[in-house]
């Protein structure tokens, strides 16, 4: 007859905790594996060709297993879109070392454009495709990534106003104008809408020249100190 002792009970609890922790780790590892495979598939084949089945085949699991972690394709794309924002945010960290607010605002624009052009498929998913927004709507959640990024831009504009660079009254409208200008240039380039419209002379440098012209407009709106 087996007699329970405090030591045997403690050992049993330790074993149960170990099993629970191992299962939790296995779940996290598989979740990470699914997203890694999804990202590779997305970057390799694009939006149209990514599916639950192609991801399952890549990691050699059944599609049913994928559905245990993600409701559908849109929820996977939402997770990839969130990863895109994490990547962009790491690029933005250098802004912490720029003390002048106007210089910081200009650097923010350059980083944004460089990220968009270097990660065109991710940018398309982050700012153009509707799939992530559909997943958020289904889950009744706000677009937190977009809100955080926009709040950062608004803060940069506000600092420029506080430092006496601008006289803009509506910070949100000004931030939206800046974002829309950067996004518009990136979206036109990524969507290949500049071909046949922009002169051959400027076609390869139109984004850089457009950004420089935008900075000159901002310079004109600066107060004379």
Coordinates of N, CA, C and O in Angstrom, one line a residue, residues 79-187:
X79 N -1.0 38.6 -37.2 CA 0.2 38.4 -36.4 C 1.5 38.8 -37.2 O 2.4 39.3 -36.6
X80 N 1.5 38.5 -38.5 CA 2.6 38.9 -39.3 C 2.7 40.5 -39.4 O 3.8 41.0 -39.3
X81 N 1.6 41.1 -39.5 CA 1.5 42.6 -39.5 C 2.1 43.1 -38.2 O 2.8 44.1 -38.2
X82 N 1.8 42.5 -37.1 CA 2.3 42.9 -35.8 C 3.8 42.8 -35.7 O 4.5 43.6 -35.2
X83 N 4.3 41.7 -36.3 CA 5.7 41.5 -36.4 C 6.4 42.5 -37.2 O 7.5 43.0 -36.9
X84 N 5.7 43.0 -38.3 CA 6.2 44.1 -39.1 C 6.4 45.3 -38.3 O 7.4 46.0 -38.4
X85 N 5.4 45.6 -37.5 CA 5.5 46.8 -36.6 C 6.6 46.7 -35.6 O 7.3 47.7 -35.3
X86 N 6.9 45.5 -35.1 CA 8.0 45.3 -34.1 C 9.3 45.6 -34.8 O 10.2 46.2 -34.3
X87 N 9.4 45.1 -36.1 CA 10.6 45.3 -36.8 C 10.8 46.8 -37.1 O 11.9 47.3 -37.0
X88 N 9.8 47.5 -37.5 CA 9.9 48.9 -37.8 C 10.2 49.7 -36.5 O 11.0 50.7 -36.6
X89 N 9.7 49.3 -35.4 CA 10.0 50.0 -34.2 C 11.4 49.9 -33.8 O 12.0 50.8 -33.2
X90 N 12.0 48.7 -34.1 CA 13.5 48.6 -33.7 C 14.3 49.5 -34.6 O 15.3 50.1 -34.1
X91 N 13.8 49.8 -35.8 CA 14.5 50.7 -36.7 C 14.4 52.2 -36.1 O 15.3 53.0 -36.3
X92 N 13.3 52.4 -35.5 CA 13.0 53.8 -35.0 C 13.8 54.1 -33.7 O 13.8 55.2 -33.3
X93 N 14.3 53.1 -33.0 CA 15.0 53.3 -31.7 C 16.1 54.3 -31.8 O 16.4 54.9 -30.8
X94 N 16.7 54.4 -32.9 CA 17.9 55.3 -33.1 C 17.4 56.8 -32.9 O 18.2 57.6 -32.6
X95 N 16.1 57.0 -33.0 CA 15.6 58.4 -32.8 C 15.8 58.9 -31.4 O 15.8 60.1 -31.2
X96 N 16.0 58.0 -30.5 CA 16.2 58.4 -29.1 C 17.4 59.2 -28.9 O 17.6 60.0 -27.9
X97 N 18.4 59.1 -29.8 CA 19.7 59.7 -29.7 C 19.7 61.1 -30.4 O 20.8 61.7 -30.5
X98 N 18.6 61.5 -31.0 CA 18.6 62.7 -31.8 C 17.8 63.7 -30.9 O 16.6 63.6 -30.7
X99 N 18.5 64.7 -30.4 CA 18.0 65.6 -29.4 C 17.1 66.7 -30.1 O 16.0 67.1 -29.5
X100 N 17.4 67.2 -31.2 CA 16.7 68.3 -31.8 C 15.4 67.7 -32.4 O 15.4 66.7 -33.2
X101 N 14.2 68.2 -32.0 CA 12.9 67.6 -32.5 C 12.7 67.7 -34.0 O 12.1 66.7 -34.5
X102 N 13.1 68.7 -34.6 CA 12.9 68.8 -36.1 C 13.8 67.8 -36.8 O 13.4 67.2 -37.8
X103 N 15.1 67.7 -36.4 CA 16.0 66.7 -36.9 C 15.4 65.3 -36.7 O 15.5 64.4 -37.6
X104 N 14.8 65.1 -35.5 CA 14.2 63.8 -35.2 C 13.0 63.5 -36.1 O 12.9 62.3 -36.6
X105 N 12.2 64.5 -36.4 CA 11.1 64.3 -37.3 C 11.5 64.0 -38.7 O 11.0 63.1 -39.3
X106 N 12.6 64.6 -39.2 CA 13.1 64.3 -40.5 C 13.7 62.9 -40.6 O 13.4 62.2 -41.5
X107 N 14.4 62.5 -39.5 CA 15.0 61.2 -39.5 C 13.9 60.1 -39.4 O 14.0 59.0 -40.0
X108 N 12.8 60.4 -38.7 CA 11.6 59.5 -38.7 C 11.1 59.2 -40.1 O 10.8 58.1 -40.4
X109 N 11.0 60.3 -40.9 CA 10.5 60.1 -42.2 C 11.4 59.3 -43.1 O 11.0 58.4 -43.9
X110 N 12.7 59.5 -42.9 CA 13.7 58.7 -43.7 C 13.6 57.2 -43.3 O 13.6 56.4 -44.2
X111 N 13.5 56.9 -42.0 CA 13.5 55.6 -41.6 C 12.2 54.9 -42.1 O 12.2 53.7 -42.5
X112 N 11.1 55.6 -42.0 CA 9.8 55.1 -42.5 C 9.9 54.7 -44.0 O 9.5 53.6 -44.4
X113 N 10.4 55.6 -44.8 CA 10.5 55.4 -46.2 C 11.5 54.2 -46.5 O 11.2 53.3 -47.3
X114 N 12.6 54.2 -45.9 CA 13.6 53.1 -46.1 C 13.0 51.8 -45.7 O 13.1 50.8 -46.4
X115 N 12.3 51.7 -44.6 CA 11.6 50.5 -44.1 C 10.6 50.0 -45.2 O 10.5 48.8 -45.5
X116 N 9.8 51.0 -45.7 CA 8.8 50.6 -46.6 C 9.4 50.0 -47.9 O 8.9 49.0 -48.4
X117 N 10.4 50.6 -48.4 CA 11.0 50.2 -49.7 C 11.8 48.9 -49.5 O 11.9 48.1 -50.4
X118 N 12.4 48.7 -48.3 CA 13.2 47.5 -48.1 C 12.3 46.3 -47.7 O 12.8 45.2 -47.8
X119 N 11.1 46.6 -47.2 CA 10.2 45.5 -46.8 C 8.8 45.8 -47.4 O 7.8 45.9 -46.7
X120 N 8.8 45.8 -48.7 CA 7.6 46.2 -49.4 C 6.4 45.3 -49.2 O 5.3 45.8 -49.0
X121 N 6.6 44.0 -49.1 CA 5.5 43.1 -48.9 C 5.0 43.3 -47.5 O 3.7 43.3 -47.3
X122 N 5.8 43.4 -46.5 CA 5.4 43.7 -45.1 C 4.7 45.0 -45.0 O 3.7 45.1 -44.3
X123 N 5.2 46.0 -45.6 CA 4.6 47.3 -45.6 C 3.2 47.3 -46.2 O 2.3 47.9 -45.7
X124 N 3.1 46.6 -47.3 CA 1.8 46.4 -47.9 C 0.8 45.8 -47.0 O -0.4 46.2 -46.9
X125 N 1.2 44.8 -46.2 CA 0.4 44.1 -45.2 C 0.1 45.0 -44.0 O -1.1 45.1 -43.5
X126 N 1.0 45.8 -43.6 CA 0.9 46.7 -42.5 C 0.0 47.9 -42.7 O -0.8 48.3 -41.8
X127 N 0.0 48.4 -43.9 CA -0.6 49.7 -44.2 C -1.7 49.7 -45.3 O -2.3 50.7 -45.5
X128 N -1.7 48.7 -46.1 CA -2.6 48.7 -47.3 C -3.6 47.6 -47.3 O -4.8 47.8 -47.4
X129 N -3.2 46.3 -47.1 CA -4.1 45.2 -47.1 C -5.1 45.3 -46.0 O -4.9 45.7 -44.9
X130 N -6.3 44.8 -46.3 CA -7.4 44.8 -45.3 C -7.5 43.6 -44.4 O -8.2 43.7 -43.3
X131 N -6.7 42.6 -44.7 CA -6.8 41.3 -43.9 C -6.6 41.6 -42.4 O -7.4 41.1 -41.6
X132 N -5.5 42.3 -42.0 CA -5.3 42.5 -40.6 C -6.5 43.2 -39.9 O -6.9 43.0 -38.8
X133 N -7.0 44.2 -40.6 CA -8.1 45.0 -40.1 C -9.4 44.1 -39.9 O -10.2 44.3 -39.0
X134 N -9.6 43.2 -40.9 CA -10.7 42.3 -40.7 C -10.6 41.4 -39.5 O -11.6 41.2 -38.8
X135 N -9.4 40.9 -39.3 CA -9.2 40.1 -38.1 C -9.4 40.9 -36.8 O -10.0 40.4 -35.8
X136 N -9.0 42.2 -36.8 CA -9.2 43.0 -35.6 C -10.7 43.3 -35.4 O -11.2 43.3 -34.3
X137 N -11.4 43.5 -36.5 CA -12.8 43.8 -36.5 C -13.6 42.6 -35.9 O -14.5 42.7 -35.1
X138 N -13.1 41.4 -36.3 CA -13.8 40.1 -35.8 C -13.5 40.0 -34.3 O -14.4 39.5 -33.6
X139 N -12.3 40.3 -33.9 CA -12.0 40.2 -32.5 C -12.4 41.4 -31.7 O -12.2 41.5 -30.4
X140 N -13.0 42.4 -32.3 CA -13.5 43.6 -31.7 C -12.4 44.3 -30.9 O -12.5 44.7 -29.8
X141 N -11.2 44.5 -31.6 CA -10.1 45.1 -31.0 C -9.7 46.3 -31.8 O -10.0 46.4 -33.0
X142 N -9.0 47.3 -31.2 CA -8.5 48.5 -31.9 C -7.2 48.2 -32.6 O -6.5 47.2 -32.3
X143 N -6.8 49.0 -33.5 CA -5.5 48.9 -34.2 C -4.4 49.5 -33.4 O -4.0 50.6 -33.6
X144 N -4.0 48.7 -32.4 CA -3.0 49.2 -31.4 C -1.7 49.6 -32.0 O -1.1 50.7 -31.6
X145 N -1.2 48.8 -32.9 CA 0.1 49.1 -33.6 C 0.0 50.5 -34.3 O 1.0 51.3 -34.2
X146 N -1.0 50.7 -35.0 CA -1.2 51.9 -35.8 C -1.3 53.1 -34.8 O -0.8 54.2 -35.0
X147 N -2.1 52.9 -33.7 CA -2.3 54.0 -32.8 C -1.0 54.4 -32.1 O -0.7 55.6 -31.9
X148 N -0.2 53.4 -31.7 CA 1.1 53.7 -31.1 C 2.0 54.4 -32.0 O 2.7 55.4 -31.6
X149 N 2.1 54.0 -33.3 CA 3.0 54.6 -34.3 C 2.5 56.1 -34.5 O 3.4 57.0 -34.6
X150 N 1.2 56.3 -34.6 CA 0.7 57.6 -34.9 C 0.9 58.5 -33.7 O 1.2 59.7 -33.8
X151 N 0.7 58.0 -32.5 CA 1.0 58.8 -31.3 C 2.4 59.2 -31.2 O 2.7 60.4 -30.8
X152 N 3.3 58.4 -31.7 CA 4.8 58.8 -31.7 C 5.0 59.9 -32.7 O 5.8 60.8 -32.4
X153 N 4.3 59.9 -33.8 CA 4.4 61.0 -34.8 C 3.8 62.3 -34.3 O 4.4 63.3 -34.4
X154 N 2.7 62.2 -33.6 CA 2.0 63.3 -33.0 C 2.9 64.0 -32.0 O 3.0 65.2 -31.9
X155 N 3.6 63.1 -31.2 CA 4.5 63.6 -30.1 C 5.6 64.3 -30.7 O 6.0 65.4 -30.2
X156 N 6.2 63.8 -31.9 CA 7.3 64.5 -32.5 C 6.9 65.9 -33.1 O 7.6 66.9 -33.0
X157 N 5.7 66.0 -33.6 CA 5.1 67.2 -34.1 C 4.9 68.2 -33.0 O 5.3 69.4 -33.1
X158 N 4.4 67.7 -31.9 CA 4.1 68.5 -30.7 C 5.5 69.1 -30.2 O 5.5 70.3 -29.8
X159 N 6.5 68.3 -30.1 CA 7.8 68.8 -29.7 C 8.4 69.8 -30.6 O 9.0 70.8 -30.1
X160 N 8.1 69.7 -31.9 CA 8.6 70.8 -32.8 C 7.8 72.1 -32.5 O 8.4 73.2 -32.6
X161 N 6.5 72.0 -32.3 CA 5.8 73.2 -31.9 C 6.2 73.8 -30.6 O 6.4 75.0 -30.5
X162 N 6.5 72.9 -29.6 CA 6.9 73.4 -28.3 C 8.3 74.1 -28.4 O 8.6 75.0 -27.7
X163 N 9.1 73.6 -29.3 CA 10.5 74.1 -29.5 C 10.5 75.4 -30.4 O 11.5 76.0 -30.6
X164 N 9.3 75.8 -30.9 CA 9.2 77.0 -31.7 C 9.5 76.8 -33.1 O 9.6 77.8 -33.9
X165 N 9.5 75.6 -33.6 CA 9.8 75.4 -35.1 C 8.5 75.6 -35.9 O 8.6 76.2 -37.0
X166 N 7.3 75.2 -35.4 CA 6.1 75.3 -36.2 C 5.1 76.1 -35.4 O 5.1 76.2 -34.2
X167 N 4.1 76.6 -36.2 CA 3.0 77.3 -35.6 C 1.7 76.6 -35.8 O 0.6 77.2 -35.6
X168 N 1.8 75.3 -36.2 CA 0.5 74.6 -36.5 C -0.3 74.5 -35.2 O 0.2 74.2 -34.1
X169 N -1.6 74.7 -35.4 CA -2.6 74.7 -34.3 C -3.1 73.3 -34.0 O -3.3 72.9 -32.9
X170 N -3.3 72.5 -35.1 CA -3.9 71.2 -35.0 C -2.8 70.1 -35.1 O -2.4 69.8 -36.2
X171 N -2.4 69.6 -34.0 CA -1.3 68.6 -34.0 C -1.6 67.4 -34.8 O -0.9 66.8 -35.6
X172 N -2.8 66.9 -34.5 CA -3.3 65.6 -35.1 C -3.4 65.8 -36.7 O -2.9 64.9 -37.4
X173 N -4.0 66.9 -37.1 CA -4.1 67.1 -38.6 C -2.7 67.2 -39.2 O -2.5 66.7 -40.3
X174 N -1.8 67.9 -38.6 CA -0.5 68.0 -39.1 C 0.2 66.7 -39.2 O 0.9 66.4 -40.2
X175 N 0.1 65.9 -38.1 CA 0.7 64.6 -38.1 C 0.1 63.7 -39.2 O 0.8 62.9 -39.9
X176 N -1.2 63.8 -39.4 CA -1.8 63.0 -40.5 C -1.3 63.4 -41.8 O -1.1 62.6 -42.7
X177 N -1.2 64.7 -42.0 CA -0.6 65.2 -43.3 C 0.8 64.6 -43.6 O 1.1 64.2 -44.7
X178 N 1.6 64.6 -42.6 CA 3.0 64.1 -42.7 C 2.9 62.6 -43.0 O 3.6 62.1 -43.9
X179 N 2.1 61.9 -42.3 CA 2.0 60.4 -42.5 C 1.4 60.1 -43.9 O 2.0 59.3 -44.6
X180 N 0.4 60.9 -44.2 CA -0.2 60.6 -45.6 C 0.8 60.9 -46.7 O 0.8 60.2 -47.7
X181 N 1.6 61.9 -46.5 CA 2.6 62.3 -47.5 C 3.6 61.1 -47.7 O 4.0 60.7 -48.8
X182 N 4.1 60.7 -46.5 CA 5.1 59.6 -46.5 C 4.5 58.3 -47.1 O 5.1 57.6 -48.0
X183 N 3.3 58.0 -46.6 CA 2.6 56.8 -47.1 C 2.3 56.8 -48.6 O 2.5 55.8 -49.3
X184 N 1.8 58.0 -49.0 CA 1.5 58.1 -50.4 C 2.6 57.9 -51.4 O 2.5 57.1 -52.3
X185 N 3.8 58.4 -51.0 CA 5.0 58.2 -51.9 C 5.4 56.7 -51.9 O 5.7 56.2 -52.9
X186 N 5.4 56.1 -50.7 CA 5.7 54.7 -50.6 C 4.8 53.8 -51.3 O 5.2 52.9 -52.0
X187 N 3.5 54.1 -51.1 CA 2.4 53.2 -51.7 C 2.5 53.3 -53.3 O 2.3 52.3 -54.0

